[in-house]
Tab-separated table of C-alpha atoms in Angstrom:
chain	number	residue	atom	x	y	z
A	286	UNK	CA	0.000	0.000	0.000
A	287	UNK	CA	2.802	2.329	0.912
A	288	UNK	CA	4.589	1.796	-2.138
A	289	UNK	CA	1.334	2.201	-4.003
A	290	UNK	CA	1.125	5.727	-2.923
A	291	UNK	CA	4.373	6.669	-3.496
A	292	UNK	CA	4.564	5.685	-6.672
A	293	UNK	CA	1.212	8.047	-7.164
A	294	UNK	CA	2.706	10.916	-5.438
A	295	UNK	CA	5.782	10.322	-7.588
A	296	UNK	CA	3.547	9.930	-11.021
A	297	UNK	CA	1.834	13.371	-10.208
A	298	UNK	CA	5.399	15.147	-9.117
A	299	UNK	CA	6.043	14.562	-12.568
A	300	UNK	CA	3.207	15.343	-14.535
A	301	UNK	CA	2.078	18.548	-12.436
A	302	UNK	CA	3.216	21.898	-13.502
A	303	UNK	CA	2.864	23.333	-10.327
A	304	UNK	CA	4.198	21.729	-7.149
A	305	UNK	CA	4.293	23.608	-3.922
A	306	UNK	CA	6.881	23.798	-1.352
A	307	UNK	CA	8.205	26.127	1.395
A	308	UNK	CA	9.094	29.054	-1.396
A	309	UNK	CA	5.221	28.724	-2.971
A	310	UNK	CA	4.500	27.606	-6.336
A	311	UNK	CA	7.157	25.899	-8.521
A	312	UNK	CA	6.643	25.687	-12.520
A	313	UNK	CA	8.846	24.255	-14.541
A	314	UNK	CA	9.467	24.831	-17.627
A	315	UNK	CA	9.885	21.510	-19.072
A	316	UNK	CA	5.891	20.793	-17.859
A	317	UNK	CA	4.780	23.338	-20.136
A	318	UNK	CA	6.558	21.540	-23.224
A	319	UNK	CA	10.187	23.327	-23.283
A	320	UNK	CA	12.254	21.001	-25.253
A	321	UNK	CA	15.567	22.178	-23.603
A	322	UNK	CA	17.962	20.265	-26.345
A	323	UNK	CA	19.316	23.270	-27.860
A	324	UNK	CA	17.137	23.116	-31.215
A	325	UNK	CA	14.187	23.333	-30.708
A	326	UNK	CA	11.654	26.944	-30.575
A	327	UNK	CA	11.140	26.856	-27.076
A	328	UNK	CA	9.796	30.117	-26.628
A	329	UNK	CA	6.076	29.621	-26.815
A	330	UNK	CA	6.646	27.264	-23.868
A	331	UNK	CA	8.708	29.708	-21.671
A	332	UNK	CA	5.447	31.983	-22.381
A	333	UNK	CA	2.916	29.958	-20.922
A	334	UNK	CA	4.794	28.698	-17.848
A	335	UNK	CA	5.300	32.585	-17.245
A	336	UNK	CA	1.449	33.210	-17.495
A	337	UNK	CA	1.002	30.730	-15.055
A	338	UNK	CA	3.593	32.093	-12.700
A	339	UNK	CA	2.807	35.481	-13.104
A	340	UNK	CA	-1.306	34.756	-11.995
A	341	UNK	CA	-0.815	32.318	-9.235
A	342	UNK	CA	-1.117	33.720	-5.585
A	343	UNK	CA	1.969	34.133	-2.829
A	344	UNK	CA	5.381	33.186	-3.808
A	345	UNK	CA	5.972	31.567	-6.813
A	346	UNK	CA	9.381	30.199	-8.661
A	347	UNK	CA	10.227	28.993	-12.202
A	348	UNK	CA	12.601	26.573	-12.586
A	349	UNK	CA	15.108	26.475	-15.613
A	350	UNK	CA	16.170	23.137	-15.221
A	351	UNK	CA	20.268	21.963	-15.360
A	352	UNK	CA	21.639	19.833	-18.050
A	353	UNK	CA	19.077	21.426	-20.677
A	354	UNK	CA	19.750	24.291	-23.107
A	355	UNK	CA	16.342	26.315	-23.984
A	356	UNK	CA	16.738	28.209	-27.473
A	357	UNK	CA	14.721	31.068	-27.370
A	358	UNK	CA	13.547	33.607	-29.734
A	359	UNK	CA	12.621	37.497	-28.456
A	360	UNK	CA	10.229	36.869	-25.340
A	361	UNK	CA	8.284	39.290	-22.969
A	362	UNK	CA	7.536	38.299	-19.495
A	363	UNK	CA	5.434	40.694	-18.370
A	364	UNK	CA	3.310	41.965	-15.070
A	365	UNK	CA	2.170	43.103	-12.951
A	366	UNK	CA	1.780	39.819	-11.636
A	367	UNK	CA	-0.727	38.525	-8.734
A	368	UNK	CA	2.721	36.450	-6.913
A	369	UNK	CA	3.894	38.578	-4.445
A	370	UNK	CA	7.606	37.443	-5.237
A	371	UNK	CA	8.313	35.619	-8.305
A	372	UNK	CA	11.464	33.255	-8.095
A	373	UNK	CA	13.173	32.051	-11.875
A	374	UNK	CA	16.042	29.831	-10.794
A	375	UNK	CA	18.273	29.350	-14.340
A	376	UNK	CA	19.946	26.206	-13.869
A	377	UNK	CA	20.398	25.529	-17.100
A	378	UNK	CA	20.986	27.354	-20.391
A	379	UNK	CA	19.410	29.439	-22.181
A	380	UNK	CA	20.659	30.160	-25.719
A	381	UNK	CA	19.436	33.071	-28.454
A	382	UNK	CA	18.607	31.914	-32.087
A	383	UNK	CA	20.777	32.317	-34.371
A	384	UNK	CA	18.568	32.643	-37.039
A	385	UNK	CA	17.983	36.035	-37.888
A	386	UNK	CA	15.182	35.661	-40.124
A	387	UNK	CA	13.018	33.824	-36.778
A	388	UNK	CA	13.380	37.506	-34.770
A	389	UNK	CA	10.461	39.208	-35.266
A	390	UNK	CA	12.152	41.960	-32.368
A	391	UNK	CA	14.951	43.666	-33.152
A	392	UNK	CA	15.355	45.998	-29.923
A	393	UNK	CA	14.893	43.050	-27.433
A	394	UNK	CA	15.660	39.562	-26.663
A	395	UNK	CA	13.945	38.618	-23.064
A	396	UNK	CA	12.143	41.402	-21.808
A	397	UNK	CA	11.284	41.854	-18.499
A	398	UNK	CA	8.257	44.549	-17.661
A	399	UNK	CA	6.493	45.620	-14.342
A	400	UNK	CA	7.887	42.636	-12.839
A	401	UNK	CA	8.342	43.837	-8.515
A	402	UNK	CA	10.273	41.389	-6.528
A	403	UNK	CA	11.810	39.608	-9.227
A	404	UNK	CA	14.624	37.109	-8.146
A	405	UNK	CA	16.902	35.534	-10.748
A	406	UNK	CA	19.383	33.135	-9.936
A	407	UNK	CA	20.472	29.283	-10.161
A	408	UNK	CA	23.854	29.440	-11.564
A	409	UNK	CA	23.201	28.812	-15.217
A	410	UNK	CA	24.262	30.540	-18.199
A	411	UNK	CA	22.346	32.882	-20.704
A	412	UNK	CA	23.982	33.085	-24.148
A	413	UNK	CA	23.221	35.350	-26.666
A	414	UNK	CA	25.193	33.757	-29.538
A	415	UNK	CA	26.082	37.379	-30.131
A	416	UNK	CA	28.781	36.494	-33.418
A	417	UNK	CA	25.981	36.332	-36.023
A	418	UNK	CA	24.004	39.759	-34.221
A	419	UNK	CA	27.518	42.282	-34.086
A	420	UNK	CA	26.907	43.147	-37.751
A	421	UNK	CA	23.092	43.376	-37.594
A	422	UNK	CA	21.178	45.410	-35.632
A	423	UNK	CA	19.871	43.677	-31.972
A	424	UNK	CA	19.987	45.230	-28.911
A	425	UNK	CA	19.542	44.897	-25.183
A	426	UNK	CA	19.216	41.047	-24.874
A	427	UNK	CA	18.384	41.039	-20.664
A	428	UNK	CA	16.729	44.004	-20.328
A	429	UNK	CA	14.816	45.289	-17.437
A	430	UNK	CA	12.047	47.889	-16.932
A	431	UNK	CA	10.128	49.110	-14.374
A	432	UNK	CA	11.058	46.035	-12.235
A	433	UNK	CA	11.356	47.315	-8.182
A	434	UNK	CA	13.465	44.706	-5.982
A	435	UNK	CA	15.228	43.713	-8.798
A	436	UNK	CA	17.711	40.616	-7.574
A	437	UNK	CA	20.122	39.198	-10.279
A	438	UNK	CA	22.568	36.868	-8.942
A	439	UNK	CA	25.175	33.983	-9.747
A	440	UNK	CA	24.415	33.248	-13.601
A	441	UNK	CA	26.667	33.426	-16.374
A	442	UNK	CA	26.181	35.512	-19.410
A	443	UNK	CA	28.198	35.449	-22.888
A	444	UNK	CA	27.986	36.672	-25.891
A	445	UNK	CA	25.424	39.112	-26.073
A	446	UNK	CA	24.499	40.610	-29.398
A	447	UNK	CA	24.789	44.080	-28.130
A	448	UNK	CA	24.316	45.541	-24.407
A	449	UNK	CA	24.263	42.407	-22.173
A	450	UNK	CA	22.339	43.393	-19.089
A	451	UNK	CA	19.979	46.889	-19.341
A	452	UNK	CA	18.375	48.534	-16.772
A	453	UNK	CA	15.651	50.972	-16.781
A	454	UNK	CA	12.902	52.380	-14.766
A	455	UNK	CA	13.506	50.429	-12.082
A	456	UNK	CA	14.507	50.612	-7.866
A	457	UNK	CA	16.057	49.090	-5.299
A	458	UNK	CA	18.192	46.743	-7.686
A	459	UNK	CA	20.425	44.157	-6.667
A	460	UNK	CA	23.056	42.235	-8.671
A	461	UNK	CA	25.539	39.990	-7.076
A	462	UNK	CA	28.445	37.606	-8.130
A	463	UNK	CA	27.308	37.594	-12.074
A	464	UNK	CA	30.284	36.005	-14.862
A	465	UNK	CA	29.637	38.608	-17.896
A	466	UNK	CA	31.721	37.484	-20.980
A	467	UNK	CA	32.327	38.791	-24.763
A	468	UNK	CA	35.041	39.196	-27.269
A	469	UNK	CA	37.272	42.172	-26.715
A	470	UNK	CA	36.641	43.063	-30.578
A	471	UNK	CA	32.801	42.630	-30.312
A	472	UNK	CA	30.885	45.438	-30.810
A	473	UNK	CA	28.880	47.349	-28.088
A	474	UNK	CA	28.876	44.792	-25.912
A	475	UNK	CA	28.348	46.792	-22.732
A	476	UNK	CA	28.207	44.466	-19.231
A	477	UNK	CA	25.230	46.368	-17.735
A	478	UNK	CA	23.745	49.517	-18.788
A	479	UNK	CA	21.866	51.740	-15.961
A	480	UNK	CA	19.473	54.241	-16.818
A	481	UNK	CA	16.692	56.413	-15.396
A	482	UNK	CA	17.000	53.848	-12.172
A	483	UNK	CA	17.686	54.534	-8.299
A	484	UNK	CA	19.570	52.990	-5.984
A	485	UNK	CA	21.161	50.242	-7.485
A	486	UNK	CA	23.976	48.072	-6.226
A	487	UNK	CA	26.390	45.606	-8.627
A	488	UNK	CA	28.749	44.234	-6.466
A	489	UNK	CA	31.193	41.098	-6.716
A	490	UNK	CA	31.247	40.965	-10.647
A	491	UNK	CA	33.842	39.932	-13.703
A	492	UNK	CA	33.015	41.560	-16.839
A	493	UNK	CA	35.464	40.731	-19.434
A	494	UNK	CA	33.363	42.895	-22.947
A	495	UNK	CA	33.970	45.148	-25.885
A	496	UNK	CA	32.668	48.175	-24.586
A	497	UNK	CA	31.525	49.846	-21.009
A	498	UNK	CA	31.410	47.259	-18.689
A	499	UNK	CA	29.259	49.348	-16.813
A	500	UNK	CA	27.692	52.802	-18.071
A	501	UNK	CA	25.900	54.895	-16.167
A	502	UNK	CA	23.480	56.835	-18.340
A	503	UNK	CA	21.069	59.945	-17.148
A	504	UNK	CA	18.247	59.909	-14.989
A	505	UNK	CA	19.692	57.718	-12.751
A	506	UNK	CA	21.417	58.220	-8.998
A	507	UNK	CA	22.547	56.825	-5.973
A	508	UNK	CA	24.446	53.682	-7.761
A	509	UNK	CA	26.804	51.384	-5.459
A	510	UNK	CA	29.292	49.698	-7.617
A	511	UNK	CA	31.901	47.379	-5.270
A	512	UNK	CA	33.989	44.451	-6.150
A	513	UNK	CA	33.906	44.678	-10.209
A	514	UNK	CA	36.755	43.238	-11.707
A	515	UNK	CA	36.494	44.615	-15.777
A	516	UNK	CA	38.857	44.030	-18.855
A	517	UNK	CA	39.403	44.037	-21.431
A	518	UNK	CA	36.364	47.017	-21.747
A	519	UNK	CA	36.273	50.245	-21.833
A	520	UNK	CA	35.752	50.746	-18.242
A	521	UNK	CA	32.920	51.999	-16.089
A	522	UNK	CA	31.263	55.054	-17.313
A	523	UNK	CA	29.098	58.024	-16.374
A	524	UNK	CA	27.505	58.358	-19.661
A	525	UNK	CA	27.263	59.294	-22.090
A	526	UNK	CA	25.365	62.087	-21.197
A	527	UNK	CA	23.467	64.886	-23.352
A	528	UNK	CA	23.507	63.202	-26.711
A	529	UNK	CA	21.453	65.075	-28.922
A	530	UNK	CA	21.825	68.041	-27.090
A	531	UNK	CA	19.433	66.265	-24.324
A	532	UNK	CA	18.890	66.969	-20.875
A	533	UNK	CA	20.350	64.565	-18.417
A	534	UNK	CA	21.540	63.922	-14.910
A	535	UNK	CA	23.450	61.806	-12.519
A	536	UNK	CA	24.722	61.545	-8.965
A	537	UNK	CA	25.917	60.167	-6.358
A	538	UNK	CA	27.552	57.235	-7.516
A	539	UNK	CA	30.382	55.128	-6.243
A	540	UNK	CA	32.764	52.967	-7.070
A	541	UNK	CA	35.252	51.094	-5.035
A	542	UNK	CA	37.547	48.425	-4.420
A	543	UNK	CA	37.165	47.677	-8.623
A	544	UNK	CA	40.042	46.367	-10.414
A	545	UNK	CA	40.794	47.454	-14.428
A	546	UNK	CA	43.231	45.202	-16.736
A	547	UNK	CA	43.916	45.801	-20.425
A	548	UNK	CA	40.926	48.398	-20.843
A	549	UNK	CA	40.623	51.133	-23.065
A	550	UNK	CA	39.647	53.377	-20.035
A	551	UNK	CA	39.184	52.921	-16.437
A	552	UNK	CA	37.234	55.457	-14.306
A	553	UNK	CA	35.643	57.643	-17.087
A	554	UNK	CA	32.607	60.642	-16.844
A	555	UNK	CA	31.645	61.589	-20.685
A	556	UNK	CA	29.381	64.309	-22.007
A	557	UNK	CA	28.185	64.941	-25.442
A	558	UNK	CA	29.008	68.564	-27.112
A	559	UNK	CA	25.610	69.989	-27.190
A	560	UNK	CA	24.034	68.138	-24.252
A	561	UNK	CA	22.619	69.719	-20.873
A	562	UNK	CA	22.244	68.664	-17.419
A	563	UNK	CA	24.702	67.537	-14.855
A	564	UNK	CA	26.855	65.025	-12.834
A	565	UNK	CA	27.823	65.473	-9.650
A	566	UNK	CA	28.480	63.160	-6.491
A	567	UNK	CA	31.047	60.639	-7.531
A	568	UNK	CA	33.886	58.749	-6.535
A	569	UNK	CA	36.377	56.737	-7.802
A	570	UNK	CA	37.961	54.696	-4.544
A	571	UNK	CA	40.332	52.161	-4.111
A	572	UNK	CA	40.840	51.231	-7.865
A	573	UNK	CA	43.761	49.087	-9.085
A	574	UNK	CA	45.026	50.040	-12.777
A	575	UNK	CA	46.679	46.760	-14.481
A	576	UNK	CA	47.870	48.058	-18.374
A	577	UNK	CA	44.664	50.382	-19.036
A	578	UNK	CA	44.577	53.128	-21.860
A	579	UNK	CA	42.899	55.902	-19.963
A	580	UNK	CA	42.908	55.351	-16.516
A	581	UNK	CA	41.171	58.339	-15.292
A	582	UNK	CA	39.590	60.543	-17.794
A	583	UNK	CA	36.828	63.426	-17.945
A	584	UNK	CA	35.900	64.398	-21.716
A	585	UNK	CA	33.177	66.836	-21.726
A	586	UNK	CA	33.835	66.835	-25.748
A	587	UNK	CA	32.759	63.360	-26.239
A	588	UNK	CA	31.456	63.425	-29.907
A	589	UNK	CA	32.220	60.098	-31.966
A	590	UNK	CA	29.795	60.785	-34.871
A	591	UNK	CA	30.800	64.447	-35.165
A	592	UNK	CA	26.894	65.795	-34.359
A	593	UNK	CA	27.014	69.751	-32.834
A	594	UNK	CA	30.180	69.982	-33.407
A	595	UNK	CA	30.947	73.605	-32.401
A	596	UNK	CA	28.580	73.300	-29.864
A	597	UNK	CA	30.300	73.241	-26.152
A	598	UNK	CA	28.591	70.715	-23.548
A	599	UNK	CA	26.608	72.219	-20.816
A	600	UNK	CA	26.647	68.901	-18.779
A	601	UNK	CA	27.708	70.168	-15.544
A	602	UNK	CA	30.539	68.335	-14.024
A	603	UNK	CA	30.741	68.561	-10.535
A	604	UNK	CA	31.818	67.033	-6.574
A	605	UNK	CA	33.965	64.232	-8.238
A	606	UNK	CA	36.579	62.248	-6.156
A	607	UNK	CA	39.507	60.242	-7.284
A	608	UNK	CA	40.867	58.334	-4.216
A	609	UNK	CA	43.541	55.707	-3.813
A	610	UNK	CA	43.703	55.060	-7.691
A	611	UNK	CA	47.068	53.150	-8.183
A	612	UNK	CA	48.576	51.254	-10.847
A	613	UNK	CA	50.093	51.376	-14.333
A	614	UNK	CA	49.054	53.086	-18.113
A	615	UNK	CA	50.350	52.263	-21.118
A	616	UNK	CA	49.641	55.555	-22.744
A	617	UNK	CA	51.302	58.272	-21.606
A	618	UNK	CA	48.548	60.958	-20.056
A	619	UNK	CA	47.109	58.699	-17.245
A	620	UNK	CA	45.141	61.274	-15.876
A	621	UNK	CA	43.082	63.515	-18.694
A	622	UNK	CA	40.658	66.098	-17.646
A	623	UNK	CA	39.207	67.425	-20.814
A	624	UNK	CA	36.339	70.171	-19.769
A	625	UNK	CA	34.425	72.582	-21.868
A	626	UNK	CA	35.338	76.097	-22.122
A	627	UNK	CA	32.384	77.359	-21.144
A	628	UNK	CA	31.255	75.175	-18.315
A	629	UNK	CA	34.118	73.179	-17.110
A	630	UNK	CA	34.425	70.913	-14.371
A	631	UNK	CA	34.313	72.240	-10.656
A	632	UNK	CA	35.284	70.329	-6.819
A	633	UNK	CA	36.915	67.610	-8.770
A	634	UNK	CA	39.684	66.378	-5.809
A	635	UNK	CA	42.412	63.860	-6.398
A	636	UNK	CA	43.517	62.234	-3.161
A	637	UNK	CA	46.396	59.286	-3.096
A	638	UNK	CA	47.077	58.870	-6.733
A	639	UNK	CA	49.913	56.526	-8.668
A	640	UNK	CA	49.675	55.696	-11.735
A	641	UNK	CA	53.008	55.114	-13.561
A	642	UNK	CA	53.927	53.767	-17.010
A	643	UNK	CA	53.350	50.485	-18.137
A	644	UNK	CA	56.646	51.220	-20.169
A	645	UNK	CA	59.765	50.647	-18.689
A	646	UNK	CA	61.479	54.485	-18.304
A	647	UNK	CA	58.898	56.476	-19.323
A	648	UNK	CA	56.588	58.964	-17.436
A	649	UNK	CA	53.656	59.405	-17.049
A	650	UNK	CA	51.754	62.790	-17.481
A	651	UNK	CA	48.341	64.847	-17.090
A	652	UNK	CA	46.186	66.994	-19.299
A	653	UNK	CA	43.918	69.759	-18.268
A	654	UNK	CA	41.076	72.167	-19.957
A	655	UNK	CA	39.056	74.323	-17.325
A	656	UNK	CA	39.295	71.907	-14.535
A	657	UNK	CA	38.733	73.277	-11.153
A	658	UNK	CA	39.490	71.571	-7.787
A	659	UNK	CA	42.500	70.220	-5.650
A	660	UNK	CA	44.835	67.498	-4.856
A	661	UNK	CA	44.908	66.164	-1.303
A	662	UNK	CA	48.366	64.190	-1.617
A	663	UNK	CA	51.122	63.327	-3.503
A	664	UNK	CA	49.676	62.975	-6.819
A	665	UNK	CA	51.635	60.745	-10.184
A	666	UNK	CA	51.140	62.287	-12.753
A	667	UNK	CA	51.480	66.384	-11.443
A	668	UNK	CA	48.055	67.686	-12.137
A	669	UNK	CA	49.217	71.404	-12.615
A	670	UNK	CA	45.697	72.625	-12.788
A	671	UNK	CA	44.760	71.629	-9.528
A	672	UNK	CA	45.242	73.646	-6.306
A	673	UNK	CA	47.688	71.718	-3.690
């Protein structure tokens, strides 16, 4: 008899979509006729299991399981949902098509909307197959928006076809102990893009890309940034700000105890000629330098495509602190404060800086336009244009 019933508790374990345990609702993936071998369109299947996550009551979790890979096409999960937390452990992997022709979604790949309490985690891997998208024209593959409680931790991500991990609109966002990976040479492959969010933390990260491996775009403030390890990249970025002669801001945001090897730049603010708006409230503290390019640089004359050329930015630069910054450049202006004639850049304090050459016997130097502010120590590189 007892047998009897466990092998009918064990038949209906199997066949039920939703189970419940301790953390609510559990839905897996596979019950809602994910393939998971890597060839087959599961996307339709990923939909429906998130419909029935999204309207159950309390707490509930969708499992990704391990040992599978899920090939999805562009997919919205969206809310609000009736779950009070919703759980999506990745264990497994989930893989982009590489079929162009089968995207029907250019901007996105898996969209998540009005989602509050969202947990991801599970150590798995998300792959965007990015080779076949650098030429074409995809963008954002994890993005985020509107999502409040935001938790993103231990998963893998490679190979994005553009910016690997967006966030916008959203609050109180957490993301812990994430593996983000891309080919130095592959285009716009930022690690995780911030924008018009609040208090956000990233802590405990690699991010090896070919672009920002974080950037910091307006409308956004009070961002924690601890423990990032990033190169190759091109470092992580306030902006760019004021493109199109918009109207943005940022501040307070910190960065600490980050480590930069091989990257183009290192600690970097950039505003667009033309733009408007301001940054102010950021530091730069306790960074290592290993080989990078720029290793602290302000260009309020960022312009790559030439637009308003003759215009001068009117981004505000402002209350920015350099601090304990050590380590070695291989070009020789390691510290390059480029401001705009009309506005410049005002309070910006260096405090414990050395940064020699990567070169053996050569120096290192700085650069100044309208930079206002003061040095606290010794400084290497002399900043001339800052009070002692």
């Amino acid at each position: 008899m007892k047998v009897a019933i466990l092998t009918l508790l064990l038949i209906f374990m199997i066949a039920s979509p939703c189970l419940c345990n301790d953390l609510g609702k559990v839905f897996n993936v596979i019950s809602y006729g994910a393939v998971g071998n890597g060839k087959t369109d599961d996307t339709q299947a990923f939909s429906k299991a998130w419909e029935a996550v999204c309207n159950a009551n309390g707490i509930t979790s969708l499992i990704i399981p391990k040992g599978k890979i899920f090939l999805l096409n562009p997919v919205q999960f969206k809310g609000p949902c009736k779950a009070t937390k919703v759980l999506v452990q990745v264990g497994g992997t989930i893989a982009a098509s590489a079929n162009l022709k089968t995207w029907t979604d250019n901007e996105k790949w898996i969209h998540f909307e009005t989602v509050d309490g969202l947990v991801i985690n599970g150590g798995g891997q998300i792959d965007g197959q990015g080779s076949v998208w650098w030429n074409a024209c995809s963008d954002k593959a994890l993005h985020f928006y509107n999502c409040n409680g935001l938790q993103l931790s231990n998963l893998r991500h490679l190979n994005s076809q553009k910016n690997h991990i967006s966030i916008s609109g959203c609050k109180g966002v957490k993301i812990n102990n994430l593996l983000i990976s891309a080919p130095e040479d592959s285009p716009n492959t930022d690690g995780i893009d911030i924008s018009t969010s609040s208090n956000i933390e990233v802590l405990n990260t690699v991010m090896e890309t070919g672009d920002d491996c974080i950037a910091i775009n307006g409308g956004s403030s009070n961002i924690t940034i601890s423990g990032v390890a990033c190169g190759p990249g091109h470092g992580i970025s306030i902006g760019s700000l004021g493109k199109n002669g918009a109207f943005d801001t940022v501040e307070e945001v910190h960065v600490r105890n980050c480590t930069f090897k091989g990257t183009q730049n290192a600690a970097r603010i950039k505003t667009w000629q033309g733009g408007k708006g301001y940054a102010r409230k950021i530091s730069y503290e306790n960074i290592q330098i290993i080989n990078s390019q720029n290793p602290i640089i302000i260009d309020q004359n960022y312009n790559p495509y030439s637009l308003n050329a003759n215009a001068q930015s009117e981004v505000e630069i402002s209350d920015v602190t350099f601090r304990n910054v050590y380590g070695t450049s291989v070009d020789e202006i390691a510290i390059d404060l480029v401001c705009s004639d009309h506005f410049g850049c005002s309070n910006i304090v260096l405090n414990n800086i050395d940064i020699k050459s990567a070169i053996p016997g050569k120096q290192t130097i700085s650069r100044c336009n309208n930079a206002h502010g003061s040095t606290l120590s010794l400084c290497t590189p002399i900043v001339p244009c800052l009070s002692h």
